[in-house]
Short mmCIF file of C-alpha atoms in Angstrom, two decimals:
data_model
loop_
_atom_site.label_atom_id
_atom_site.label_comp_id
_atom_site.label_asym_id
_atom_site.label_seq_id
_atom_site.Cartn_x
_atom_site.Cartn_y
_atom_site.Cartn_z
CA UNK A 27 36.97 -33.79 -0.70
CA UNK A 28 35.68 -33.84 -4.44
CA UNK A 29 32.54 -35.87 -4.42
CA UNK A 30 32.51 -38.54 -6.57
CA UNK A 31 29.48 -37.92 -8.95
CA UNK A 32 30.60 -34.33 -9.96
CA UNK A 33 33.00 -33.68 -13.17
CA UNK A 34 35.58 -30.91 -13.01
CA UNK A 35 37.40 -29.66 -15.78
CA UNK A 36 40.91 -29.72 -15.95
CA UNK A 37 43.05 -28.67 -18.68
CA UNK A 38 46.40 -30.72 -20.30
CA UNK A 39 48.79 -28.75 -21.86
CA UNK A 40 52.04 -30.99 -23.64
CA UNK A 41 53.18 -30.43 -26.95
CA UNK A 42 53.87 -33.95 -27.37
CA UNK A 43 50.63 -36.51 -28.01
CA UNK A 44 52.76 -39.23 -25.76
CA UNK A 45 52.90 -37.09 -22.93
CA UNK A 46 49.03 -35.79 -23.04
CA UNK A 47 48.14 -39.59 -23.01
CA UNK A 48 50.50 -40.56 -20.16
CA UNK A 49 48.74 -37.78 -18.12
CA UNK A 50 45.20 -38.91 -19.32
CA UNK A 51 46.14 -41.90 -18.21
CA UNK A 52 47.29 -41.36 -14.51
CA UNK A 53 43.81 -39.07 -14.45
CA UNK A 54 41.12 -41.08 -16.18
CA UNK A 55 39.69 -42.77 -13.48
CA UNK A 56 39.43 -39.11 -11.18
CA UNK A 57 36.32 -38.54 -12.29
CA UNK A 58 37.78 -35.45 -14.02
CA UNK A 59 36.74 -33.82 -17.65
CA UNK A 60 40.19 -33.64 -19.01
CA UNK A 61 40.66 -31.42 -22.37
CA UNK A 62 44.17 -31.87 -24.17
CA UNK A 63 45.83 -28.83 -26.08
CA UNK A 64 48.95 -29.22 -28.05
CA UNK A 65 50.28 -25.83 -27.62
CA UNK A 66 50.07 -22.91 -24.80
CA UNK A 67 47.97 -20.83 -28.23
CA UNK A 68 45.82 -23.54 -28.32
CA UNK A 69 45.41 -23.28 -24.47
CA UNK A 70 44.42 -19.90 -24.75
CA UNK A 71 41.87 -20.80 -27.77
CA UNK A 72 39.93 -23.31 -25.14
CA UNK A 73 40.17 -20.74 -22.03
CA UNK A 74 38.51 -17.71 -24.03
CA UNK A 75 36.23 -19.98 -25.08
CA UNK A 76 35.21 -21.50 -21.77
CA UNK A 77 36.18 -20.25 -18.72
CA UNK A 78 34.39 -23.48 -16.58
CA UNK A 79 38.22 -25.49 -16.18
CA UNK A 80 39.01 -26.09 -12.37
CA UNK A 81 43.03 -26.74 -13.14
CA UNK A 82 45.66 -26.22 -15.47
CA UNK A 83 48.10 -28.80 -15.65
CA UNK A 84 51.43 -27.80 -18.33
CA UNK A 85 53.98 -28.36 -19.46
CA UNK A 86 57.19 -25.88 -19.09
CA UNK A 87 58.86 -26.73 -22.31
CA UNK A 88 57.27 -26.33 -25.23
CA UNK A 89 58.08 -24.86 -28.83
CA UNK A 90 56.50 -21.34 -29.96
CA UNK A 91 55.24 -20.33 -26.61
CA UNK A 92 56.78 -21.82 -23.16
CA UNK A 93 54.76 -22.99 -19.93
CA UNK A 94 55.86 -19.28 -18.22
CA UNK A 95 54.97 -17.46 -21.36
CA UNK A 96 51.33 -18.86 -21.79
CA UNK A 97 50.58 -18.42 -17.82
CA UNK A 98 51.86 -14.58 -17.79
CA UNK A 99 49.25 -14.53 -20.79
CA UNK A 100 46.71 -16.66 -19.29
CA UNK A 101 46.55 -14.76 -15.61
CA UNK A 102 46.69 -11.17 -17.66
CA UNK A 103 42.26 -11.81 -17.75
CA UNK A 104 40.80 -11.10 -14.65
CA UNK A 105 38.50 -13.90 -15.65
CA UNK A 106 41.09 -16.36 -15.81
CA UNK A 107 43.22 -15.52 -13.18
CA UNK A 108 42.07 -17.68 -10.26
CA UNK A 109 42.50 -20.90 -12.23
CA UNK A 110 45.10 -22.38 -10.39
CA UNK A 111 48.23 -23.70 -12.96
CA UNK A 112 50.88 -27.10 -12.08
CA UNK A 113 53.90 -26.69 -14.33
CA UNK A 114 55.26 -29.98 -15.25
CA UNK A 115 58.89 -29.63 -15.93
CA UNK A 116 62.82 -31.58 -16.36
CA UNK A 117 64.30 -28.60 -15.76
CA UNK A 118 66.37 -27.61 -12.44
CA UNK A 119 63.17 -26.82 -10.17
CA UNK A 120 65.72 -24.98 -7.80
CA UNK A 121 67.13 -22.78 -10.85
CA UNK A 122 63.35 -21.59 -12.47
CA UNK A 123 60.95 -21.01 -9.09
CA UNK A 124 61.51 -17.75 -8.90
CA UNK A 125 60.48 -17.74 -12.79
CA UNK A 126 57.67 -20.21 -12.25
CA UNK A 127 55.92 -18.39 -9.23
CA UNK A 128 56.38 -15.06 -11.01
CA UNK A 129 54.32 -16.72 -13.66
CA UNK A 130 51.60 -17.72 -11.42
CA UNK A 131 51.91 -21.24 -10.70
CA UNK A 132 50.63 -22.79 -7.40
CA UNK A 133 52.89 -25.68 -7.73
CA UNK A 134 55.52 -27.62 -9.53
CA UNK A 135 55.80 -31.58 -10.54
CA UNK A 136 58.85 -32.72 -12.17
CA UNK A 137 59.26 -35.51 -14.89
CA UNK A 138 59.02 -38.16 -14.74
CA UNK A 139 55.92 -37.91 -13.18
CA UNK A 140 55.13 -40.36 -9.82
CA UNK A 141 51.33 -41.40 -11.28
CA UNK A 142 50.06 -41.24 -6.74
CA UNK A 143 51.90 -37.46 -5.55
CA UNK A 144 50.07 -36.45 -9.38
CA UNK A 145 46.53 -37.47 -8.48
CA UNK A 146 47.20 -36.08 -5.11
CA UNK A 147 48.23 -33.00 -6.44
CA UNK A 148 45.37 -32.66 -8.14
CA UNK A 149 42.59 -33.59 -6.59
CA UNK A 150 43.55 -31.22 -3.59
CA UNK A 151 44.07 -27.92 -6.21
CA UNK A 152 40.66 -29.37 -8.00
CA UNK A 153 38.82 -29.21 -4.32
CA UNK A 154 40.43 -25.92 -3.57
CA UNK A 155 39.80 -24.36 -6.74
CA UNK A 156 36.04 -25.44 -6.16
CA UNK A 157 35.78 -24.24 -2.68
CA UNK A 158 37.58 -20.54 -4.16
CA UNK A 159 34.54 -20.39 -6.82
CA UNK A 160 32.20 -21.23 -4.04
CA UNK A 161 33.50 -18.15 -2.22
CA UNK A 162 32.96 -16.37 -5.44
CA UNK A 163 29.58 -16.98 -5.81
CA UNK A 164 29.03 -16.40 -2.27
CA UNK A 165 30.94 -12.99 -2.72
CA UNK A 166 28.63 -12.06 -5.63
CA UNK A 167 25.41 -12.95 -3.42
CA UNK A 168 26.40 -10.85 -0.32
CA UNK A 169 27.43 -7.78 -2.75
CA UNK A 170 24.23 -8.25 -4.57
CA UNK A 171 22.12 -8.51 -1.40
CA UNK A 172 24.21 -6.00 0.09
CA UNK A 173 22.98 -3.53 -2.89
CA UNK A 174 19.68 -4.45 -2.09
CA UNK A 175 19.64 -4.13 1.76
CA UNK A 176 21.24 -0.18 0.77
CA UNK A 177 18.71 0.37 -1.79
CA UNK A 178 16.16 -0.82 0.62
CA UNK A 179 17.35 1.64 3.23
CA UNK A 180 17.28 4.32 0.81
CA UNK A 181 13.53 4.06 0.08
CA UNK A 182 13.20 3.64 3.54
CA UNK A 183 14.55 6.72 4.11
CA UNK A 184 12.84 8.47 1.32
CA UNK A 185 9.42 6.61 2.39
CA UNK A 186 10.17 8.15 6.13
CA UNK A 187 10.65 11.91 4.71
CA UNK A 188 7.70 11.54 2.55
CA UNK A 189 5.25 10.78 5.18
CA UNK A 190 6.78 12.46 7.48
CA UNK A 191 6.35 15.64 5.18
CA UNK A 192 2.95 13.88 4.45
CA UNK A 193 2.18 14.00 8.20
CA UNK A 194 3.30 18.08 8.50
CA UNK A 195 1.20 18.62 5.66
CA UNK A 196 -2.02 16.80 7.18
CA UNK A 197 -1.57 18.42 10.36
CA UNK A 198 -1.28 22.11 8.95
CA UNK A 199 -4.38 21.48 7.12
CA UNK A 200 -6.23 20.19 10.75
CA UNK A 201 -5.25 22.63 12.13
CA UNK A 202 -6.58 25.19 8.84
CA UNK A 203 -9.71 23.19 9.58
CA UNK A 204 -10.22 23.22 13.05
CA UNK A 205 -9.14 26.85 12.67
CA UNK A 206 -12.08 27.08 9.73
CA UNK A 207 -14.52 25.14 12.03
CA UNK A 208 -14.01 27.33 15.43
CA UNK A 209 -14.56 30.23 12.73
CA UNK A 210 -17.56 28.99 11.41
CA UNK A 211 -18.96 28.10 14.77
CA UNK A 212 -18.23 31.83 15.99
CA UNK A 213 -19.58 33.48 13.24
CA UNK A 214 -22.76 30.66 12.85
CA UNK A 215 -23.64 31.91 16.94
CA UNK A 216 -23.12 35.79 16.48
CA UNK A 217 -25.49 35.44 13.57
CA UNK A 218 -28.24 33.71 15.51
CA UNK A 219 -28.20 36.79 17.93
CA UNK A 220 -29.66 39.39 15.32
CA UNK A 221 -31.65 36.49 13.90
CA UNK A 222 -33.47 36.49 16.85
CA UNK A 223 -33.87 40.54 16.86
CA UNK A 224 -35.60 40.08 14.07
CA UNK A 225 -37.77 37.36 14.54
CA UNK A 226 -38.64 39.26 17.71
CA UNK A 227 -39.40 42.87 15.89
CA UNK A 228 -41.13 41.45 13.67
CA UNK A 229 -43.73 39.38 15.67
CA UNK A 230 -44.14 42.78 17.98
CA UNK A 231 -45.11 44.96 15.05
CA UNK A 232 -47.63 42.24 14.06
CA UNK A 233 -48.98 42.16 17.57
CA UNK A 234 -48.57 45.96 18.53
CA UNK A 235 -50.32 47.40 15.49
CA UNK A 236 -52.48 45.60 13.95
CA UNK A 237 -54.78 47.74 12.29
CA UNK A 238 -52.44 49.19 9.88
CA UNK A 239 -50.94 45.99 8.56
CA UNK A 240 -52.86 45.98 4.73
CA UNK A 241 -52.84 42.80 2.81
CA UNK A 242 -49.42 43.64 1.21
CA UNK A 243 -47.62 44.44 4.20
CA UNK A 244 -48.85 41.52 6.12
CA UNK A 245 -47.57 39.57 3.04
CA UNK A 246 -43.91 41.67 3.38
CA UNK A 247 -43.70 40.95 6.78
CA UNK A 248 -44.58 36.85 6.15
CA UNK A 249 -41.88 37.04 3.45
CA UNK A 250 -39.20 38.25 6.33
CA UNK A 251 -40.10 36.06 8.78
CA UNK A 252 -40.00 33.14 6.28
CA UNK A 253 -36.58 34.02 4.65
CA UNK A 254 -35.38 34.54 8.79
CA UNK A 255 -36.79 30.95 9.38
CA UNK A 256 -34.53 29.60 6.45
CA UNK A 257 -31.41 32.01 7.71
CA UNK A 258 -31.92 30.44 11.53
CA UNK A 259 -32.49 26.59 10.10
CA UNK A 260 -29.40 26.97 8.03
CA UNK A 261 -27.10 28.63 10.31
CA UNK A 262 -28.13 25.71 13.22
CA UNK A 263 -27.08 23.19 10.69
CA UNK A 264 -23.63 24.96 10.19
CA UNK A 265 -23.49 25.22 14.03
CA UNK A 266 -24.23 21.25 14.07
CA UNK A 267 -21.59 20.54 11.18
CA UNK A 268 -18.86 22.35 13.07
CA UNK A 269 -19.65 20.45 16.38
CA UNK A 270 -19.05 17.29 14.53
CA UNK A 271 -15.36 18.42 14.00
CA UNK A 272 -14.29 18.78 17.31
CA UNK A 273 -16.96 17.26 19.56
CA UNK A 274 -15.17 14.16 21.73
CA UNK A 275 -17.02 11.20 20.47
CA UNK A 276 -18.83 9.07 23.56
CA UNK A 277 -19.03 5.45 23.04
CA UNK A 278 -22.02 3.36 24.47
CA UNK A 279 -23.99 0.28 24.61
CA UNK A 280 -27.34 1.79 22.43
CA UNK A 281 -30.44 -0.03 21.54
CA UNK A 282 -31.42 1.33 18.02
CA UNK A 283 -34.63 0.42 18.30
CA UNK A 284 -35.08 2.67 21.30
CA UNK A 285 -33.50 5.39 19.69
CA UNK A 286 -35.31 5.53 16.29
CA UNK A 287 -38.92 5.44 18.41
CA UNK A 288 -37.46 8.32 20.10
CA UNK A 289 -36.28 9.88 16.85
CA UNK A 290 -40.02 9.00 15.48
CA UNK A 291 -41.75 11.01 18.55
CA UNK A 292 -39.35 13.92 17.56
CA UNK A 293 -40.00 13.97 13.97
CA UNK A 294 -43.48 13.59 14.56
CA UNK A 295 -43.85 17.07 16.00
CA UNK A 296 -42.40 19.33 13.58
CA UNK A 297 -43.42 17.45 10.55
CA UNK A 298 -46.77 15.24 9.17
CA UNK A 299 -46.32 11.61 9.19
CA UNK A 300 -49.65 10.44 9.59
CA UNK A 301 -50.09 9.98 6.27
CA UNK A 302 -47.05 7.91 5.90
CA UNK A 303 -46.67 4.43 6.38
CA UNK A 304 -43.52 3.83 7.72
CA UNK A 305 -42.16 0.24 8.70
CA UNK A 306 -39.60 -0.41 11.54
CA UNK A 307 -37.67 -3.94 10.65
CA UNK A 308 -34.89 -5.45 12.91
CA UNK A 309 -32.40 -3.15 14.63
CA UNK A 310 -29.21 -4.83 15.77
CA UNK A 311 -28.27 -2.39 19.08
CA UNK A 312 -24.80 -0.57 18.44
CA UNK A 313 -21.94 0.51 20.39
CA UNK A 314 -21.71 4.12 19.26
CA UNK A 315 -22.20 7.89 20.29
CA UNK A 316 -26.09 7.92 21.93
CA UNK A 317 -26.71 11.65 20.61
CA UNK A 318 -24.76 11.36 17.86
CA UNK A 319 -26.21 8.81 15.96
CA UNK A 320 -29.40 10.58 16.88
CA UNK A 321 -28.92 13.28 14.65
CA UNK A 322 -28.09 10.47 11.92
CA UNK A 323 -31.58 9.28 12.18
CA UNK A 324 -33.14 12.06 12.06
CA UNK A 325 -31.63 13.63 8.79
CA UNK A 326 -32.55 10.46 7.63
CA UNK A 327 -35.59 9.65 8.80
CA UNK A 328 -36.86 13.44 7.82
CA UNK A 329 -35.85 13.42 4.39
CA UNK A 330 -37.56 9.95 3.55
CA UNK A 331 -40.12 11.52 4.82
CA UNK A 332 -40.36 14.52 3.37
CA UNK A 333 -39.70 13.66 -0.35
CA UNK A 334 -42.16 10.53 -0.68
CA UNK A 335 -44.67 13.25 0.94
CA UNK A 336 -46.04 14.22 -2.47
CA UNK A 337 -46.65 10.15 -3.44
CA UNK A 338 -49.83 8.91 -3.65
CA UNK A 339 -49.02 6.49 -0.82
CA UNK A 340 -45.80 7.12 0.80
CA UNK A 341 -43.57 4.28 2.76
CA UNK A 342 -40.60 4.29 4.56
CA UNK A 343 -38.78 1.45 5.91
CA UNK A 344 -35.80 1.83 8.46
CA UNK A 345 -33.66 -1.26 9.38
CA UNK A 346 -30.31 -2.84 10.36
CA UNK A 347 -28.38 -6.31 9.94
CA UNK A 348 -24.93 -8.00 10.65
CA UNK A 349 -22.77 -8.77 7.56
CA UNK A 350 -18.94 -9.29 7.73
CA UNK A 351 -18.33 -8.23 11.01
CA UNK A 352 -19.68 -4.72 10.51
CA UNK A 353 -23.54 -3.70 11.14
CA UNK A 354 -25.24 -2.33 8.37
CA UNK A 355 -28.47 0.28 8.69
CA UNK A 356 -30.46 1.22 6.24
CA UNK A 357 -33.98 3.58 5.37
CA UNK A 358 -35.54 3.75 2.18
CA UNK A 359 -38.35 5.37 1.08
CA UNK A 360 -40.78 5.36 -2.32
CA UNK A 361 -40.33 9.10 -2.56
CA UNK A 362 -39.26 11.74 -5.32
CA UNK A 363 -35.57 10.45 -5.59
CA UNK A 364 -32.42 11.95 -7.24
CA UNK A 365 -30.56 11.60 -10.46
CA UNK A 366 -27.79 9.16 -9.54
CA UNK A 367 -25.73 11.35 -12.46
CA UNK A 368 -24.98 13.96 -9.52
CA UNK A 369 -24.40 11.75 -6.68
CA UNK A 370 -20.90 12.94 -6.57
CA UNK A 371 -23.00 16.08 -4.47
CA UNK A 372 -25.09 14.18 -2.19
CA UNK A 373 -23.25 13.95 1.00
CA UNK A 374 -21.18 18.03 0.27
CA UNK A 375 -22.02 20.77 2.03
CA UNK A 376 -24.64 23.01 0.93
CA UNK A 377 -25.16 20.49 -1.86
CA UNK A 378 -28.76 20.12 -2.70
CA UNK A 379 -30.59 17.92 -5.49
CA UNK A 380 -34.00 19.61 -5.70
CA UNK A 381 -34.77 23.42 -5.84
CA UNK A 382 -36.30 25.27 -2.65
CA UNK A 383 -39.67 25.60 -4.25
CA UNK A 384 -39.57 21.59 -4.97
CA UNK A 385 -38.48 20.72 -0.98
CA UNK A 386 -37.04 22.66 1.71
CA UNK A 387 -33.59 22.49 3.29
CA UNK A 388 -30.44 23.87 3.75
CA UNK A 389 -28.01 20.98 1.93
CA UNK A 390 -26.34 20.91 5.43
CA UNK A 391 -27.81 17.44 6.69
CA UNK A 392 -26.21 14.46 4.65
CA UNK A 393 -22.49 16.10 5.28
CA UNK A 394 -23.43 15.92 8.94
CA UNK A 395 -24.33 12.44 9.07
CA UNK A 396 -21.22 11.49 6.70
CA UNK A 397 -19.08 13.64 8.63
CA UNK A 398 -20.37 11.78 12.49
CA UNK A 399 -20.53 8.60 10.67
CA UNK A 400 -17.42 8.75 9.54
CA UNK A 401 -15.96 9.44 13.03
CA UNK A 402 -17.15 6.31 13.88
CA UNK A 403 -14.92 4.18 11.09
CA UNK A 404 -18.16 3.46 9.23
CA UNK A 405 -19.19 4.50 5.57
CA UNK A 406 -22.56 5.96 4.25
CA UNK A 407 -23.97 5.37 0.65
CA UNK A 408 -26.86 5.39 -1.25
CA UNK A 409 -28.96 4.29 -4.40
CA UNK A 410 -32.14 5.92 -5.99
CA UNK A 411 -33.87 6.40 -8.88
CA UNK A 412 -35.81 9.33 -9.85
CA UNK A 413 -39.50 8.99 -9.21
CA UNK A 414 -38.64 5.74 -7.31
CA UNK A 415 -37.39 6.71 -3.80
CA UNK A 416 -34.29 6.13 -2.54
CA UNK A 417 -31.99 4.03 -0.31
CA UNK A 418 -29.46 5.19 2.43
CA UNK A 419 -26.60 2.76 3.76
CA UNK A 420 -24.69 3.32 6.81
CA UNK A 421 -22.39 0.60 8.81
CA UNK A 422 -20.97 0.84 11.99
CA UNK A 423 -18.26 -1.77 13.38
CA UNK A 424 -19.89 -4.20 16.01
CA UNK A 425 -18.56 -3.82 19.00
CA UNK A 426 -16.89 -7.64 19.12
CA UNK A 427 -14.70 -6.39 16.25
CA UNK A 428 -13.84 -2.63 18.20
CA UNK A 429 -12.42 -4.55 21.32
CA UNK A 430 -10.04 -7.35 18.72
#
């Protein structure tokens, strides 16, 4: 049923004023917004203008332009064609139907007009022109969110190919890299062999004949045995940075403190650190790869070390804490440290900040602890200063948060 508290337009269409006000009349206490027009041009005039009317009640007879003439006119705009029309009419209802139907009209009243069958008559087109627009409406919506649900499938579809092409694209390049890796590895281990050869033939001809090494051949031979030193150191750093690739990563309960003592003994014997004062703080224990994380340590460890060697009194400090679910390890030292301008270099391969005559190394260590940290979901930074020292970051999830 209409509800009471809602106004729908209906249009009256009479030529004569008398019969407009007998309709008003019958109507006016419908609840209905009723807009009189005097003609079926006049008709038109209000329907182009607004298109909001519910009903159109007319009249058949009327001079200019008939009832049938101004409906033919009316339903020729799509826009206007599902406003239902009731021809009022005198005429022989039996004789102009066919006429009236053709015309559009949903229904017919004749004259003179019985005030209850009108009001029935309308109120039941009113509700069922409403309940059309609703469907409408409704219409539009499903179209519209049918358009959307296809354009969503679409990108979908597009998003699917993409990553799936993504996906191809990321695996070729594993594979280039494990490929790359397994090469590097190879050619890192054949290299060691005549390494070796060297490093051999060289300490026998020291040893075997003495007495005709001079000054400057002694100093030759130093020089070969030095540059096949730096050869073996870098090509075991390659070797480690292409284990990191492929090496199956072993996850354990590890007490850090235990394992930077041990990484302290180690470091102890192939470099000075008595002269270093370095402080071990808190070490939350970690669920991570044992050996690993070793190698972390002592890249880091050794490099604090050795560049706050040359300061008047050197300090490192190594520690760990729990922040936001992740654990967070740290060593610093007071040493030379680096231009923060080329950090962008500090954790590449064969990547170094200071010249060989400043410090020693082969640029290989940081990418090996970014590379094993980073096979652990963690992230490694750091902050310096030059002349200042430096500061190196590394988290690792705690184990709580690996087992969510």
């Amino acid at each position: 049923m209409v509800e009471e508290t809602s106004e729908f337009k209906v249009l009256l269409v009479d030529d004569r004023d008398e019969n407009l006000f007998a309709l008003e009349t019958i109507l006016k206490d419908e609840n209905y917004h009723l807009v009189k027009a005097n003609s079926g041009k006049q008709a038109l005039a209000y329907l182009l203008k607004d298109l909001d009317f519910h009903l159109i009640i007319m009249d058949v007879l009327m001079p200019g332009m008939n009832g049938f003439e101004t409906a033919a006119l009316i339903y020729e705009r799509e826009k206007l064609k599902n406003i239902p029309i009731i021809f009022l009419t005198a005429m022989d209802i039996e004789g102009n139907i066919y006429k009236g139907y053709k015309a559009g009209a949903v229904d017919y009243i004749s004259k003179p007009i019985i005030a209850e069958l009108l009001k029935v008559k309308v109120r039941a087109f009113v509700e069922l022109s409403e309940k059309n627009r609703q469907l409408v409406r409704q219409e539009k919506m499903l179209r519209a969110a049918n358009r959307k649900l296809e354009w969503e499938i679409t990108e979908r579809k597009l998003s699917e190919a993409k990553i799936k092409a993504l996906n191809e694209d990321l695996a070729k390049k594993l594979e280039q890299l494990q490929s790359l890796d397994s090469f590097n590895y190879s050619i890192s281990h054949d290299l060691m062999s005549p390494l070796n050869s060297i490093t051999g033939l060289a300490g026998l001809l020291q040893t075997m004949y003495p007495e005709k090494f001079d000054d400057e051949v002694l100093e030759i031979v130093n020089h070969i045995m030095g540059s096949v030193d730096r050869m073996s150191n870098l090509i075991k750093d390659l070797l480690s940075f292409s284990r990191q690739a492929n090496a199956e990563i072993s996850k354990v309960d590890v007490s850090m403190r235990a394992l930077v003592d041990d990484v302290m003994e180690e470091v102890s014997k192939t470099m000075p650190v008595t002269n270093v004062e370095i402080v071990v703080h808190e070490l939350p224990n970690a669920y991570c790869d044992n050996s690993m994380l070793k190698q972390v340590w002592i890249n880091l460890v050794s490099n604090a070390i050795k560049y706050s060697q040359k300061t008047p009194v050197p300090k490192v400090e190594i520690g760990g804490k729990h922040e936001n679910g992740d654990l967070i390890y740290f060593v610093k030292d007071n040493g030379a440290g680096f231009n923060m301008a080329h950090y962008n270099k500090l954790f590449s391969i064969f990547q170094r900040l200071h010249s060989e005559s400043e410090f020693n190394g082969t640029g290989i260590g940081l990418a090996v602890v970014k590379r094993i940290i980073e096979r652990h979901d963690g992230r490694i930074w750091a902050q310096s200063e030059v002349g200042k020292g430096s500061e190196f970051y590394f988290t690792l999830k705690a184990k709580e948060n690996l087992l969510e």
